[in-house]
């Protein structure tokens, strides 16, 4: 008989484990192990669950690269022992964390599923139980003794998404996430509908590697009509700045004015990496489609294609952390590493 799947539940914080502060009425992170004892449903699952928690659980607005490294280390230390990992995380920055971890965990052969909730698990109308239980069920799925999912995913409100394709779109609805440029991997209804043809497949038994070095000398600039030369010049001259995500219009378009193109050109010539990502929620950058993006292409702006801003900024930190050389950088960024772009 096949042994039960072993799942490690990693609690980082977030609404799922929060309680109302008596004095202020604000939600804050709480000791999750105590709350878990209050979910008898978990015992009915056909898997063995162990939990590990951040010493100080956080609201995910306090997430940062050091804490991503902490999650990566927990997974690395327990990789051989567990069949799958479920990361409980606040929804606010969950898409950033899922994207970051997707790049940090190379040749992942087991599921890492991020989930959380919009209401605390102790709340009567909570969405936490469904999210948690189904995330664990999906992480436990095995076929011929091998995990069915072998990538970093995000499960929320009846859908499993590729983590680095997601973005948070709603601060109130239970349906808080979307994956605008990649279809859902699993839909949960009466049955779990697995869209297996969309799953990330490892080419062979490649060695699992963890990359914890992220360089956060980066910035995101969102274009808006009226952006001026002084502001852009000031950002581009930040000491030690190494890369920028430029959120452009539509299919990657931006002003054609000389001052704008010249500032970007100078910055690129000095070694700054500039990545063109669309501020539209769906679709792709296609430099050269319009006259308003031709110059960007000519001066060496990198195409983010259909990547989300969350995946772009974390991929940028990851590639900088790998010390990818100047000439290779453009190629490396424009290549899909973990299914984050077309
Ligand atoms: N502020 C919370 C957090 O991201 C929201 C949530 O968990 O949904 O930690």
Coordinates of C-alpha atoms and ligand atoms in Angstrom, one line a residue:
X1 CA 0.0 0.0 0.0
X2 CA 1.2 3.5 -0.8
X3 CA 2.1 5.6 2.2
X4 CA 0.1 8.8 2.9
X5 CA 1.5 12.0 1.4
X6 CA 3.4 14.1 3.9
X7 CA 2.6 17.8 3.7
X8 CA 4.5 20.6 5.5
X9 CA 2.3 23.6 6.3
X10 CA 4.5 26.8 6.5
X11 CA 2.7 29.6 8.3
X12 CA 4.2 33.1 7.6
X13 CA 1.2 35.1 8.7
X14 CA -1.7 36.9 7.0
X15 CA -5.4 37.3 7.7
X16 CA -5.9 33.5 7.7
X17 CA -4.3 33.4 11.2
X18 CA -5.2 36.8 12.5
X19 CA -7.4 37.9 15.4
X20 CA -8.9 41.3 16.3
X21 CA -6.9 43.3 18.8
X22 CA -9.3 44.0 21.7
X23 CA -8.2 47.5 22.2
X24 CA -7.7 48.8 18.6
X25 CA -10.0 46.5 16.6
X26 CA -7.2 46.0 14.0
X27 CA -6.4 42.6 12.7
X28 CA -3.0 41.2 13.7
X29 CA -1.2 37.9 13.3
X30 CA -1.8 35.3 15.9
X31 CA -0.2 32.0 17.1
X32 CA -1.5 29.7 14.3
X33 CA -0.8 26.3 15.9
X34 CA -3.5 27.1 18.4
X35 CA -5.9 27.9 15.7
X36 CA -5.1 24.8 13.8
X37 CA -6.2 22.7 16.7
X38 CA -9.6 24.2 16.1
X39 CA -9.9 22.8 12.5
X40 CA -10.9 19.1 13.1
X41 CA -11.5 18.8 9.3
X42 CA -7.8 18.6 8.8
X43 CA -7.7 15.2 10.5
X44 CA -10.1 13.8 7.8
X45 CA -7.6 14.5 5.1
X46 CA -5.8 11.5 3.7
X47 CA -2.3 12.9 4.4
X48 CA 0.1 13.5 7.3
X49 CA 0.4 17.2 8.1
X50 CA 3.1 18.9 10.0
X51 CA 3.3 22.6 10.6
X52 CA 6.1 25.1 11.0
X53 CA 5.6 28.8 11.7
X54 CA 7.6 32.0 11.4
X55 CA 8.6 32.9 14.9
X56 CA 6.9 36.2 14.5
X57 CA 4.1 35.8 11.9
X58 CA 3.7 38.9 9.7
X59 CA 1.1 40.9 7.8
X60 CA 2.4 40.2 4.3
X61 CA 2.9 44.0 3.7
X62 CA 6.1 43.4 5.7
X63 CA 7.3 40.7 3.4
X64 CA 10.8 41.1 1.9
X65 CA 13.7 39.2 0.3
X66 CA 15.2 38.1 3.6
X67 CA 11.8 36.5 4.5
X68 CA 11.6 34.9 1.1
X69 CA 15.0 33.3 1.8
X70 CA 13.6 32.1 5.1
X71 CA 10.7 30.3 3.3
X72 CA 13.1 28.9 0.8
X73 CA 15.4 27.6 3.6
X74 CA 12.4 25.9 5.3
X75 CA 11.6 24.2 2.0
X76 CA 15.2 23.3 1.3
X77 CA 15.7 21.8 4.8
X78 CA 12.5 19.7 4.6
X79 CA 12.6 18.9 0.9
X80 CA 13.6 15.3 1.2
X81 CA 11.1 14.5 4.0
X82 CA 7.9 16.0 2.6
X83 CA 5.9 15.4 -0.6
X84 CA 4.5 18.9 -0.8
X85 CA 4.5 22.3 0.9
X86 CA 1.6 24.6 1.6
X87 CA 2.6 28.2 2.4
X88 CA 0.1 30.2 4.4
X89 CA 0.6 33.8 3.5
X90 CA -1.2 37.2 3.5
X91 CA -2.9 37.9 0.3
X92 CA -1.5 41.4 -0.2
X93 CA 1.9 40.4 -1.4
X94 CA 1.2 36.7 -2.1
X95 CA 1.7 37.1 -5.9
X96 CA 5.1 38.7 -5.3
X97 CA 6.2 35.9 -2.9
X98 CA 4.9 33.1 -5.2
X99 CA 6.8 34.7 -8.1
X100 CA 10.0 35.1 -6.0
X101 CA 9.9 31.6 -4.7
X102 CA 9.3 30.2 -8.3
X103 CA 12.6 31.7 -9.3
X104 CA 14.4 30.8 -6.1
X105 CA 13.5 27.1 -6.3
X106 CA 15.1 25.7 -9.4
X107 CA 14.2 22.2 -10.7
X108 CA 11.4 21.9 -8.2
X109 CA 9.9 18.4 -8.4
X110 CA 7.3 18.9 -5.6
X111 CA 4.3 21.2 -5.1
X112 CA 4.7 24.5 -3.3
X113 CA 1.2 26.0 -2.9
X114 CA 0.6 29.5 -1.5
X115 CA -2.8 30.2 0.0
X116 CA -4.4 32.4 2.6
X117 CA -7.8 34.0 3.0
X118 CA -9.8 37.3 3.1
X119 CA -11.3 36.5 6.5
X120 CA -9.6 34.9 9.5
X121 CA -9.9 31.2 10.0
X122 CA -11.8 31.7 13.2
X123 CA -14.5 33.9 11.5
X124 CA -17.9 32.3 11.0
X125 CA -18.0 33.2 7.3
X126 CA -14.4 32.5 6.6
X127 CA -13.0 31.5 3.2
X128 CA -9.9 30.1 5.0
X129 CA -11.1 26.5 5.5
X130 CA -11.9 25.9 1.8
X131 CA -8.7 27.5 0.7
X132 CA -6.5 25.6 3.2
X133 CA -8.2 22.2 2.8
X134 CA -8.2 22.2 -1.0
X135 CA -4.6 23.5 -1.2
X136 CA -3.5 20.6 1.0
X137 CA -5.5 18.2 -1.0
X138 CA -3.9 19.4 -4.3
X139 CA -0.5 19.4 -2.7
X140 CA -1.1 15.7 -1.7
X141 CA -2.0 14.5 -5.2
X142 CA 0.3 11.8 -6.5
X143 CA 0.4 9.7 -9.6
X144 CA 2.6 6.5 -9.8
X145 CA 4.2 7.7 -6.5
X146 CA 5.2 11.1 -7.9
X147 CA 3.6 14.5 -7.1
X148 CA 1.1 15.6 -9.7
X149 CA 2.1 19.3 -9.3
X150 CA 5.8 20.3 -9.4
X151 CA 5.8 24.1 -9.4
X152 CA 5.0 27.1 -7.2
X153 CA 1.3 27.7 -7.3
X154 CA -1.3 29.9 -5.7
X155 CA -4.7 28.5 -4.6
X156 CA -7.6 30.9 -3.8
X157 CA -11.4 30.7 -4.1
X158 CA -11.7 27.4 -6.0
X159 CA -8.8 27.9 -8.4
X160 CA -5.2 26.8 -8.6
X161 CA -3.0 29.2 -10.6
X162 CA 0.7 29.2 -11.6
X163 CA 2.0 31.5 -8.9
X164 CA 4.2 33.7 -11.0
X165 CA 1.2 34.4 -13.3
X166 CA -1.0 35.9 -10.6
X167 CA -1.9 39.3 -9.4
X168 CA -4.2 40.4 -6.6
X169 CA -7.2 42.2 -8.0
X170 CA -9.7 42.7 -5.1
X171 CA -9.3 43.7 -1.5
X172 CA -12.8 42.5 -0.5
X173 CA -14.1 39.7 -2.7
X174 CA -13.2 36.1 -1.8
X175 CA -12.2 35.9 -5.4
X176 CA -9.1 38.1 -4.9
X177 CA -6.7 36.8 -7.6
X178 CA -6.5 36.4 -11.3
X179 CA -4.0 35.0 -13.8
X180 CA -4.6 37.2 -16.7
X181 CA -2.2 35.6 -19.2
X182 CA -2.2 31.9 -18.2
X183 CA -5.2 29.6 -17.7
X184 CA -6.2 28.1 -14.3
X185 CA -4.2 24.9 -13.5
X186 CA -7.0 23.3 -11.4
X187 CA -10.7 24.2 -10.9
X188 CA -12.3 23.0 -7.7
X189 CA -16.0 22.2 -7.9
X190 CA -17.7 18.9 -7.0
X191 CA -14.6 17.3 -8.5
X192 CA -11.1 18.7 -8.9
X193 CA -10.7 19.5 -12.6
X194 CA -7.0 19.1 -13.4
X195 CA -5.9 20.9 -16.5
X196 CA -2.8 18.7 -16.7
X197 CA -1.6 19.9 -20.1
X198 CA -0.9 23.3 -18.5
X199 CA 1.2 22.0 -15.6
X200 CA 4.9 22.8 -15.5
X201 CA 6.9 19.6 -16.3
X202 CA 10.5 19.1 -15.3
X203 CA 12.5 17.7 -18.3
X204 CA 14.3 15.1 -16.2
X205 CA 15.7 14.3 -12.8
X206 CA 17.6 17.6 -12.5
X207 CA 19.1 18.5 -9.2
X208 CA 16.9 20.7 -7.0
X209 CA 18.7 24.1 -6.3
X210 CA 17.8 27.0 -4.1
X211 CA 18.9 30.5 -4.9
X212 CA 18.6 32.9 -2.0
X213 CA 20.6 35.8 -3.3
X214 CA 18.3 38.6 -4.5
X215 CA 19.5 42.1 -5.3
X216 CA 16.9 44.7 -4.4
X217 CA 18.7 47.7 -6.0
X218 CA 15.7 48.0 -8.3
X219 CA 12.7 50.2 -8.9
X220 CA 9.3 50.2 -10.7
X221 CA 8.4 53.3 -12.7
X222 CA 4.8 53.5 -13.8
X223 CA 4.4 55.8 -16.8
X224 CA 1.7 58.4 -16.7
X225 CA 0.9 61.3 -19.0
X226 CA 2.9 64.3 -17.5
X227 CA 5.9 62.4 -16.1
X228 CA 8.7 64.9 -16.2
X229 CA 12.4 65.0 -17.0
X230 CA 13.5 66.0 -13.5
X231 CA 11.6 63.2 -11.8
X232 CA 12.8 60.5 -14.3
X233 CA 16.4 61.8 -14.2
X234 CA 16.4 61.7 -10.4
X235 CA 15.2 58.1 -10.3
X236 CA 17.7 57.0 -12.9
X237 CA 20.6 58.5 -11.0
X238 CA 19.9 56.7 -7.7
X239 CA 23.4 55.4 -6.6
X240 CA 23.8 51.6 -7.2
X241 CA 20.5 51.3 -9.0
X242 CA 20.8 48.2 -11.3
X243 CA 17.4 47.6 -12.9
X244 CA 14.1 49.1 -13.5
X245 CA 10.7 47.8 -14.4
X246 CA 9.1 50.4 -16.7
X247 CA 5.4 50.0 -16.7
X248 CA 4.4 51.3 -20.1
X249 CA 1.1 51.8 -21.9
X250 CA -0.7 49.1 -24.0
X251 CA 1.6 47.0 -26.1
X252 CA 4.7 48.6 -24.5
X253 CA 4.4 52.2 -25.7
X254 CA 5.9 55.3 -24.2
X255 CA 6.5 59.0 -25.1
X256 CA 8.8 59.6 -28.1
X257 CA 10.2 62.9 -26.8
X258 CA 13.9 63.2 -27.1
X259 CA 14.5 63.9 -23.3
X260 CA 12.7 60.7 -22.4
X261 CA 14.5 58.4 -24.9
X262 CA 17.9 60.1 -24.2
X263 CA 17.6 59.6 -20.4
X264 CA 16.8 55.9 -20.9
X265 CA 19.6 55.4 -23.5
X266 CA 22.2 57.0 -21.2
X267 CA 21.1 54.8 -18.3
X268 CA 21.2 51.6 -20.4
X269 CA 24.7 52.6 -21.7
X270 CA 25.8 52.9 -18.1
X271 CA 24.7 49.3 -17.4
X272 CA 21.2 49.8 -16.0
X273 CA 18.7 47.1 -17.1
X274 CA 15.3 48.5 -18.2
X275 CA 12.5 46.1 -18.6
X276 CA 9.3 47.0 -20.5
X277 CA 6.2 45.6 -18.9
X278 CA 2.7 46.7 -19.8
X279 CA 0.5 48.4 -17.2
X280 CA -2.6 46.7 -18.9
X281 CA -3.7 43.8 -16.7
X282 CA -3.6 41.4 -19.7
X283 CA -1.8 41.1 -23.0
X284 CA 1.8 41.5 -24.0
X285 CA 4.5 44.0 -24.8
X286 CA 5.4 44.0 -28.4
X287 CA 8.1 46.7 -29.1
X288 CA 8.0 47.8 -32.7
X289 CA 4.2 47.3 -33.2
X290 CA 3.7 51.1 -32.7
X291 CA 6.0 53.9 -33.5
X292 CA 5.9 54.8 -29.8
X293 CA 7.9 51.7 -28.9
X294 CA 10.3 51.5 -31.8
X295 CA 12.9 53.7 -30.1
X296 CA 12.7 51.7 -26.9
X297 CA 13.6 48.6 -28.8
X298 CA 16.5 50.3 -30.6
X299 CA 18.1 51.6 -27.4
X300 CA 18.1 48.1 -25.9
X301 CA 15.1 48.1 -23.6
X302 CA 14.3 44.5 -22.5
X303 CA 10.9 43.1 -23.4
X304 CA 8.9 41.7 -20.4
X305 CA 6.4 40.2 -23.0
X306 CA 3.3 39.1 -21.1
X307 CA 4.9 39.0 -17.6
X308 CA 3.1 40.5 -14.5
X309 CA 4.8 43.3 -12.7
X310 CA 5.1 41.0 -9.6
X311 CA 7.0 38.4 -11.6
X312 CA 9.1 41.0 -13.4
X313 CA 10.4 42.7 -10.3
X314 CA 11.2 39.4 -8.6
X315 CA 12.8 37.9 -11.7
X316 CA 14.9 41.1 -12.0
X317 CA 16.1 40.7 -8.3
X318 CA 16.8 37.0 -8.9
X319 CA 18.8 37.6 -12.1
X320 CA 20.8 40.4 -10.5
X321 CA 21.4 38.2 -7.5
X322 CA 22.8 35.5 -9.9
X323 CA 25.2 38.2 -11.2
X324 CA 24.0 37.5 -14.7
X325 CA 26.5 39.4 -16.9
X326 CA 25.5 42.5 -18.9
X327 CA 25.5 40.9 -22.3
X328 CA 23.6 37.8 -21.2
X329 CA 21.1 39.7 -19.1
X330 CA 18.7 40.7 -21.9
X331 CA 18.6 37.2 -23.2
X332 CA 18.1 35.7 -19.8
X333 CA 15.2 38.0 -18.9
X334 CA 13.5 37.4 -22.2
X335 CA 13.6 33.7 -21.7
X336 CA 10.9 32.0 -19.6
X337 CA 12.6 30.4 -16.6
X338 CA 9.5 29.0 -14.7
X339 CA 6.6 29.5 -17.1
X340 CA 6.3 33.2 -16.1
X341 CA 6.1 34.5 -19.7
X342 CA 5.0 33.2 -23.1
Ligands
LIG1 N1 -3.0 42.4 5.1 C1 -3.2 41.0 5.0 C2 -1.9 40.4 4.6 O1 -1.5 40.5 3.4 C3 -4.3 40.7 4.0 C4 -4.5 39.2 3.8 O2 -3.9 38.3 4.5 O3 -5.4 38.8 3.0 O4 -1.1 39.9 5.4

